Amino acid sequence: MSLSDRTPAPHASTIRRQMNGARGLGSMRAMSLAAVIAIASAALAPSALAQSSAIEDETLADRPIARVVFTGLSRVTEREVLNNTRVAAGQPFEAAAVRSDVATLYRLGQFDTVDALVRLLPDGTVELTYALVEQPIVRDLQVVGNKIVSDQELRKAIPLYAGGPRDDFLLEQAVSRIKDLYRKRGNYLAEVTVDETRLKDTGILILRVVEGPRVKVKEIEFVGNESFTASELAGEVQTRTAVPLFVKGELDEDLLIDDVAALDKFYKDRGFIDVRADRRIEISPDSKEAKVVFVVSEGRRYRMRSITVEGRGAEGPRPLGVLDARQIRDLLAIQPGDIYSRLKLDKSIASVRDSYHLLGHVDVEITDRAVRVGEEPEVDLVLTVREGRRTIAGLVNIQGNFLTKDKVVRRLVRIQPGRTLDGRELENARKRIEASQLFNDVRVTVQRPRDDEQDALELTDPFGTGASGAAPDAESAAQAGGPDDPAVAAERADRIRSDVRDILVEVKERNTGSVNFGVGLGTDSGVFGEFSVSQRNFDLADTPETLDELISGRAFRGAGQQFRASIAPGNEVTNFSLDFVEPHLLETDYSLRLSPFYRIRLYEDYDENRASLPISLSRRLGDFWSVSLNTAFTSVELDDFDPDTPIEVFEDRGPTTLASLGFSVRRTDVDRQFRPSRGSSAEFSATQFVSFDDVDPFTVLRAGYTQFFTVTEDFLGRRSTLRLSSDVGYIVGDEAPVYERFYLGGRSFRGFDFRTISPKSRANIDSTTPLSNDPVGGTWLFSLGLQYEQPIFQNSFTMVGFVDSGTVTDEIGLDQYRVSAGLGIRLYLPQFGPAPLAFDFAFPIVKEDTDETQVFSFSAEIPF
């Protein structure tokens, strides 16, 4: 019972007033009265002041706290509690501070209940008591009722642990995680409950799982769509109906939320500003099938009536000083009369922002506001531009590269100190650093302007007043042809002042070295094992001083060079190779590559042994073009001949030593290095071969072109792509040996056996054996291919459809032209590297009588 429920005890001020009133009496009478009052107070104090009061009692506010007491502590130490409370003895009592402490103690997860009680002491101070009831200890964790998901997998999803206290937040999180595990497996109706009774009585946490049946999406319906067909909308959502062996058709609540957002974006991109979208799920009576209904209220389709551009500064509206309204409107992709498309509007704003970034205004802020007018479905667009001040690039500071040299990062950051900062380069630099695959968590940011007055530089002088540290005055600006309004001229003059701002590049080094064991297999290469050592951030000059440096990976690292050594023995192909790349030879823009290798290739009728030392010197010309000068010294020997080996092969048996010198030019503007979806790649090369033996000189000309198109892209960024590729080659000179001629087939021309699209042999080395029609290579190659790739499951499983065509002959032309078509699948597994596991079925449509076909082909490399 609180103090307010009982007869109140005399307050100290009341006692003082009674004693002061007795001073007019005689001393004996005063003393007697004081004694009576003291005895009464002492009699009431034990029964009244000992009672605790609610902390909201206003009469206790600001009273000194005599002491703070904690009760109920057993497992939790008082020190831990003190470290998480702010109220302490000697402070004035504040109910708000006590409530904050109670909330903090609850968040610790150690207590079931936390009560705060306050007691008024005889001297007018208060005693604060925190009554704590500790959470019960979870002595054991058990999950019952699970059959589809293993106990081990469920235990990983439960953040609680045996021997720790019960935490209701973590318990709720465990229930949610378990439900998510089941929903990902199609058990949309799975339920998880906690046995509270067993937990309180025995301390055993039992999670009871009712898995329920797997729910598959059997039908998807769209309601309310009048402007677009159901098939058009179906391409925007990722929920799919079940297709045996191909599509699970699982019911995923998170995916449905994304689908609704995708429909909303689809309509707004097409002018339906008022669109509303939602979904509902209809479960079949047996709870095994579901129908997903997407409900759409389209509203009206709006058009743009007018566009207004206004400037704004920190103090309010401000005239534009860098680009005027007309220039900004010309940069927009959306114009009056167009459908009010959110997609076009976003592209327009990005175009304006890029223009300001190009001029150094990296802090530009552009906001849009659509104002509806009248009864017609029209809007007025208002663009508000806050230009900010121009930025001069200061120092480029690199942080986080403990082993990598600064110059490796600076090469990728093309920002020149002292010049106008191109704001687009901030994002471009980040992408280039990430593309190097040397760092994680890359951030490129502009720092605050320098405080030094000397760093506030004049970038331009549009009024012809000369380069000075101060902005021209309004009068001189107007006289030089500036605005007539002096106030406007002053503002424009202020805009040309620039801030010097440093650039901070923050990186986190990643593990760039690896030792790999793996196995590969393919229809063209057979089965092979591989052991390789690689380092993408190699430094040839960083020799180890101790063995520990070498073992820990601190040696031979940090210069951005690339090194790889590989041994790959196989039943058809065996390779021993080294590869070294210096991307900036002698600190220039030229790169050097050395790639010596030794390869043994076992063909059906003979073996080829090749040792080669290729050397390449190349240089990039801008972002897209590169040129290279290539040379190689190669020794080739053919042996282990069968009786039906072509006579052309036997005549070129060697050993032969070839020297080659070539030139190549390449242009690439694809959007991604791996799995490109947009852009093209073109290459031309010319290589002259000479021999130190009896082989006549010959020249190889080669050209290739590949174009990538994005056909569709969903809300989650998954793209279906179309790839068109072509390849043309010609050998000038009829004496090129068979191992340097052109062949097609296998993975290079699906539907036909490896290297069998080629002119055939005229005779065998053993004239008594029947002519085998083995390929001996041609001097003219032409191929043309098309491939369409469609994601099926996330980005890891895709299906392809393709058409391959081409020919290899000894005469320029399209004689003996072949065509094949087929289907295949691709498995992209990050742990296997960027190259997918490829499996294709192809069927020849146009072929020659002597061709050898191959319906199934594959290529796979699997690291251990």
PDB file of N, CA and C in Angstrom, residues 671-722:
ATOM      1  N   ASP A 671      28.964  -3.307 -69.966  1.00  0.00           N
ATOM      2  CA  ASP A 671      28.644  -2.743 -68.658  1.00  0.00           C
ATOM      3  C   ASP A 671      29.281  -3.504 -67.516  1.00  0.00           C
ATOM      4  N   ARG A 672      29.593  -4.795 -67.719  1.00  0.00           N
ATOM      5  CA  ARG A 672      30.216  -5.586 -66.660  1.00  0.00           C
ATOM      6  C   ARG A 672      31.251  -6.501 -67.262  1.00  0.00           C
ATOM      7  N   GLN A 673      32.315  -6.737 -66.502  1.00  0.00           N
ATOM      8  CA  GLN A 673      33.368  -7.621 -67.000  1.00  0.00           C
ATOM      9  C   GLN A 673      32.875  -9.054 -67.131  1.00  0.00           C
ATOM     10  N   PHE A 674      32.116  -9.510 -66.131  1.00  0.00           N
ATOM     11  CA  PHE A 674      31.555 -10.853 -66.168  1.00  0.00           C
ATOM     12  C   PHE A 674      30.039 -10.763 -66.355  1.00  0.00           C
ATOM     13  N   ARG A 675      29.499 -11.596 -67.164  1.00  0.00           N
ATOM     14  CA  ARG A 675      28.068 -11.630 -67.479  1.00  0.00           C
ATOM     15  C   ARG A 675      27.578 -10.263 -67.965  1.00  0.00           C
ATOM     16  N   PRO A 676      28.191  -9.715 -69.033  1.00  0.00           N
ATOM     17  CA  PRO A 676      27.729  -8.407 -69.528  1.00  0.00           C
ATOM     18  C   PRO A 676      26.309  -8.512 -70.072  1.00  0.00           C
ATOM     19  N   SER A 677      25.574  -7.421 -69.964  1.00  0.00           N
ATOM     20  CA  SER A 677      24.204  -7.375 -70.470  1.00  0.00           C
ATOM     21  C   SER A 677      23.983  -6.236 -71.455  1.00  0.00           C
ATOM     22  N   ARG A 678      24.920  -5.325 -71.548  1.00  0.00           N
ATOM     23  CA  ARG A 678      24.832  -4.222 -72.504  1.00  0.00           C
ATOM     24  C   ARG A 678      26.224  -3.922 -73.036  1.00  0.00           C
ATOM     25  N   GLY A 679      26.288  -3.399 -74.242  1.00  0.00           N
ATOM     26  CA  GLY A 679      27.554  -2.984 -74.811  1.00  0.00           C
ATOM     27  C   GLY A 679      28.056  -3.944 -75.864  1.00  0.00           C
ATOM     28  N   SER A 680      29.281  -3.710 -76.298  1.00  0.00           N
ATOM     29  CA  SER A 680      29.852  -4.515 -77.369  1.00  0.00           C
ATOM     30  C   SER A 680      31.346  -4.693 -77.154  1.00  0.00           C
ATOM     31  N   SER A 681      31.894  -5.648 -77.886  1.00  0.00           N
ATOM     32  CA  SER A 681      33.324  -5.921 -77.844  1.00  0.00           C
ATOM     33  C   SER A 681      33.773  -6.260 -79.261  1.00  0.00           C
ATOM     34  N   ALA A 682      34.800  -5.561 -79.731  1.00  0.00           N
ATOM     35  CA  ALA A 682      35.320  -5.792 -81.075  1.00  0.00           C
ATOM     36  C   ALA A 682      36.832  -5.904 -81.010  1.00  0.00           C
ATOM     37  N   GLU A 683      37.411  -6.785 -81.850  1.00  0.00           N
ATOM     38  CA  GLU A 683      38.854  -6.994 -81.831  1.00  0.00           C
ATOM     39  C   GLU A 683      39.339  -7.354 -83.231  1.00  0.00           C
ATOM     40  N   PHE A 684      40.497  -6.815 -83.567  1.00  0.00           N
ATOM     41  CA  PHE A 684      41.162  -7.172 -84.816  1.00  0.00           C
ATOM     42  C   PHE A 684      42.627  -7.436 -84.512  1.00  0.00           C
ATOM     43  N   SER A 685      43.177  -8.496 -85.134  1.00  0.00           N
ATOM     44  CA  SER A 685      44.587  -8.818 -84.927  1.00  0.00           C
ATOM     45  C   SER A 685      45.203  -9.293 -86.232  1.00  0.00           C
ATOM     46  N   ALA A 686      46.493  -8.999 -86.384  1.00  0.00           N
ATOM     47  CA  ALA A 686      47.284  -9.478 -87.517  1.00  0.00           C
ATOM     48  C   ALA A 686      48.598  -9.992 -86.968  1.00  0.00           C
ATOM     49  N   THR A 687      48.938 -11.248 -87.271  1.00  0.00           N
ATOM     50  CA  THR A 687      50.133 -11.882 -86.717  1.00  0.00           C
ATOM     51  C   THR A 687      50.947 -12.513 -87.837  1.00  0.00           C
ATOM     52  N   GLN A 688      52.228 -12.191 -87.865  1.00  0.00           N
ATOM     53  CA  GLN A 688      53.145 -12.755 -88.851  1.00  0.00           C
ATOM     54  C   GLN A 688      53.971 -13.856 -88.193  1.00  0.00           C
ATOM     55  N   PHE A 689      53.963 -15.052 -88.833  1.00  0.00           N
ATOM     56  CA  PHE A 689      54.722 -16.201 -88.327  1.00  0.00           C
ATOM     57  C   PHE A 689      55.902 -16.462 -89.258  1.00  0.00           C
ATOM     58  N   VAL A 690      57.062 -16.702 -88.647  1.00  0.00           N
ATOM     59  CA  VAL A 690      58.245 -17.153 -89.388  1.00  0.00           C
ATOM     60  C   VAL A 690      58.808 -18.365 -88.674  1.00  0.00           C
ATOM     61  N   SER A 691      59.508 -19.207 -89.417  1.00  0.00           N
ATOM     62  CA  SER A 691      60.018 -20.444 -88.849  1.00  0.00           C
ATOM     63  C   SER A 691      61.521 -20.511 -88.980  1.00  0.00           C
ATOM     64  N   PHE A 692      62.143 -21.174 -88.008  1.00  0.00           N
ATOM     65  CA  PHE A 692      63.570 -21.407 -88.057  1.00  0.00           C
ATOM     66  C   PHE A 692      63.870 -22.739 -88.746  1.00  0.00           C
ATOM     67  N   ASP A 693      62.798 -23.395 -89.258  1.00  0.00           N
ATOM     68  CA  ASP A 693      62.953 -24.686 -89.923  1.00  0.00           C
ATOM     69  C   ASP A 693      62.485 -24.546 -91.377  1.00  0.00           C
ATOM     70  N   ASP A 694      61.736 -25.516 -91.871  1.00  0.00           N
ATOM     71  CA  ASP A 694      61.368 -25.532 -93.287  1.00  0.00           C
ATOM     72  C   ASP A 694      59.972 -24.994 -93.553  1.00  0.00           C
ATOM     73  N   VAL A 695      59.314 -24.384 -92.606  1.00  0.00           N
ATOM     74  CA  VAL A 695      57.964 -23.870 -92.797  1.00  0.00           C
ATOM     75  C   VAL A 695      58.035 -22.473 -93.382  1.00  0.00           C
ATOM     76  N   ASP A 696      57.274 -22.250 -94.441  1.00  0.00           N
ATOM     77  CA  ASP A 696      57.250 -20.936 -95.071  1.00  0.00           C
ATOM     78  C   ASP A 696      56.518 -19.940 -94.189  1.00  0.00           C
ATOM     79  N   PRO A 697      56.867 -18.645 -94.298  1.00  0.00           N
ATOM     80  CA  PRO A 697      56.155 -17.635 -93.507  1.00  0.00           C
ATOM     81  C   PRO A 697      54.677 -17.566 -93.887  1.00  0.00           C
ATOM     82  N   PHE A 698      53.851 -17.207 -92.935  1.00  0.00           N
ATOM     83  CA  PHE A 698      52.423 -17.013 -93.189  1.00  0.00           C
ATOM     84  C   PHE A 698      51.892 -15.975 -92.213  1.00  0.00           C
ATOM     85  N   THR A 699      50.742 -15.385 -92.575  1.00  0.00           N
ATOM     86  CA  THR A 699      50.137 -14.317 -91.783  1.00  0.00           C
ATOM     87  C   THR A 699      48.712 -14.716 -91.412  1.00  0.00           C
ATOM     88  N   VAL A 700      48.357 -14.526 -90.150  1.00  0.00           N
ATOM     89  CA  VAL A 700      47.014 -14.833 -89.659  1.00  0.00           C
ATOM     90  C   VAL A 700      46.284 -13.525 -89.364  1.00  0.00           C
ATOM     91  N   LEU A 701      45.140 -13.331 -90.019  1.00  0.00           N
ATOM     92  CA  LEU A 701      44.275 -12.173 -89.779  1.00  0.00           C
ATOM     93  C   LEU A 701      43.016 -12.649 -89.080  1.00  0.00           C
ATOM     94  N   ARG A 702      42.623 -11.946 -88.038  1.00  0.00           N
ATOM     95  CA  ARG A 702      41.462 -12.385 -87.255  1.00  0.00           C
ATOM     96  C   ARG A 702      40.667 -11.160 -86.790  1.00  0.00           C
ATOM     97  N   ALA A 703      39.345 -11.250 -86.856  1.00  0.00           N
ATOM     98  CA  ALA A 703      38.480 -10.162 -86.400  1.00  0.00           C
ATOM     99  C   ALA A 703      37.249 -10.775 -85.762  1.00  0.00           C
ATOM    100  N   GLY A 704      36.801 -10.165 -84.668  1.00  0.00           N
ATOM    101  CA  GLY A 704      35.604 -10.655 -83.981  1.00  0.00           C
ATOM    102  C   GLY A 704      34.786  -9.502 -83.447  1.00  0.00           C
ATOM    103  N   TYR A 705      33.492  -9.719 -83.350  1.00  0.00           N
ATOM    104  CA  TYR A 705      32.592  -8.680 -82.824  1.00  0.00           C
ATOM    105  C   TYR A 705      31.470  -9.368 -82.049  1.00  0.00           C
ATOM    106  N   THR A 706      31.181  -8.839 -80.852  1.00  0.00           N
ATOM    107  CA  THR A 706      30.102  -9.367 -80.007  1.00  0.00           C
ATOM    108  C   THR A 706      29.281  -8.201 -79.475  1.00  0.00           C
ATOM    109  N   GLN A 707      27.971  -8.320 -79.577  1.00  0.00           N
ATOM    110  CA  GLN A 707      27.062  -7.281 -79.090  1.00  0.00           C
ATOM    111  C   GLN A 707      26.119  -7.896 -78.064  1.00  0.00           C
ATOM    112  N   PHE A 708      25.920  -7.176 -76.949  1.00  0.00           N
ATOM    113  CA  PHE A 708      25.028  -7.629 -75.886  1.00  0.00           C
ATOM    114  C   PHE A 708      23.842  -6.680 -75.781  1.00  0.00           C
ATOM    115  N   PHE A 709      22.640  -7.252 -75.612  1.00  0.00           N
ATOM    116  CA  PHE A 709      21.418  -6.478 -75.449  1.00  0.00           C
ATOM    117  C   PHE A 709      20.689  -6.961 -74.202  1.00  0.00           C
ATOM    118  N   THR A 710      20.103  -6.029 -73.452  1.00  0.00           N
ATOM    119  CA  THR A 710      19.208  -6.385 -72.351  1.00  0.00           C
ATOM    120  C   THR A 710      17.785  -6.403 -72.903  1.00  0.00           C
ATOM    121  N   VAL A 711      17.160  -7.570 -72.889  1.00  0.00           N
ATOM    122  CA  VAL A 711      15.802  -7.700 -73.414  1.00  0.00           C
ATOM    123  C   VAL A 711      14.797  -7.264 -72.358  1.00  0.00           C
ATOM    124  N   THR A 712      14.906  -7.798 -71.152  1.00  0.00           N
ATOM    125  CA  THR A 712      14.034  -7.410 -70.043  1.00  0.00           C
ATOM    126  C   THR A 712      14.871  -7.328 -68.768  1.00  0.00           C
ATOM    127  N   GLU A 713      14.398  -6.534 -67.828  1.00  0.00           N
ATOM    128  CA  GLU A 713      15.037  -6.423 -66.514  1.00  0.00           C
ATOM    129  C   GLU A 713      13.952  -6.280 -65.464  1.00  0.00           C
ATOM    130  N   ASP A 714      13.973  -7.144 -64.462  1.00  0.00           N
ATOM    131  CA  ASP A 714      12.916  -7.124 -63.466  1.00  0.00           C
ATOM    132  C   ASP A 714      13.250  -6.160 -62.334  1.00  0.00           C
ATOM    133  N   PHE A 715      12.351  -6.111 -61.353  1.00  0.00           N
ATOM    134  CA  PHE A 715      12.471  -5.176 -60.231  1.00  0.00           C
ATOM    135  C   PHE A 715      13.709  -5.441 -59.402  1.00  0.00           C
ATOM    136  N   LEU A 716      14.184  -6.690 -59.382  1.00  0.00           N
ATOM    137  CA  LEU A 716      15.342  -7.060 -58.577  1.00  0.00           C
ATOM    138  C   LEU A 716      16.642  -7.002 -59.374  1.00  0.00           C
ATOM    139  N   GLY A 717      16.596  -6.503 -60.607  1.00  0.00           N
ATOM    140  CA  GLY A 717      17.805  -6.343 -61.404  1.00  0.00           C
ATOM    141  C   GLY A 717      18.221  -7.571 -62.179  1.00  0.00           C
ATOM    142  N   ARG A 718      17.395  -8.612 -62.252  1.00  0.00           N
ATOM    143  CA  ARG A 718      17.729  -9.801 -63.027  1.00  0.00           C
ATOM    144  C   ARG A 718      17.387  -9.552 -64.492  1.00  0.00           C
ATOM    145  N   ARG A 719      18.343  -9.829 -65.354  1.00  0.00           N
ATOM    146  CA  ARG A 719      18.216  -9.445 -66.748  1.00  0.00           C
ATOM    147  C   ARG A 719      18.214 -10.661 -67.668  1.00  0.00           C
ATOM    148  N   SER A 720      17.360 -10.630 -68.665  1.00  0.00           N
ATOM    149  CA  SER A 720      17.438 -11.571 -69.770  1.00  0.00           C
ATOM    150  C   SER A 720      18.197 -10.875 -70.886  1.00  0.00           C
ATOM    151  N   THR A 721      19.184 -11.546 -71.458  1.00  0.00           N
ATOM    152  CA  THR A 721      20.097 -10.902 -72.397  1.00  0.00           C
ATOM    153  C   THR A 721      20.134 -11.649 -73.725  1.00  0.00           C
ATOM    154  N   LEU A 722      20.457 -10.898 -74.766  1.00  0.00           N
ATOM    155  CA  LEU A 722      20.650 -11.443 -76.109  1.00  0.00           C
ATOM    156  C   LEU A 722      22.078 -11.140 -76.530  1.00  0.00           C
TER     157      LEU A 722
END
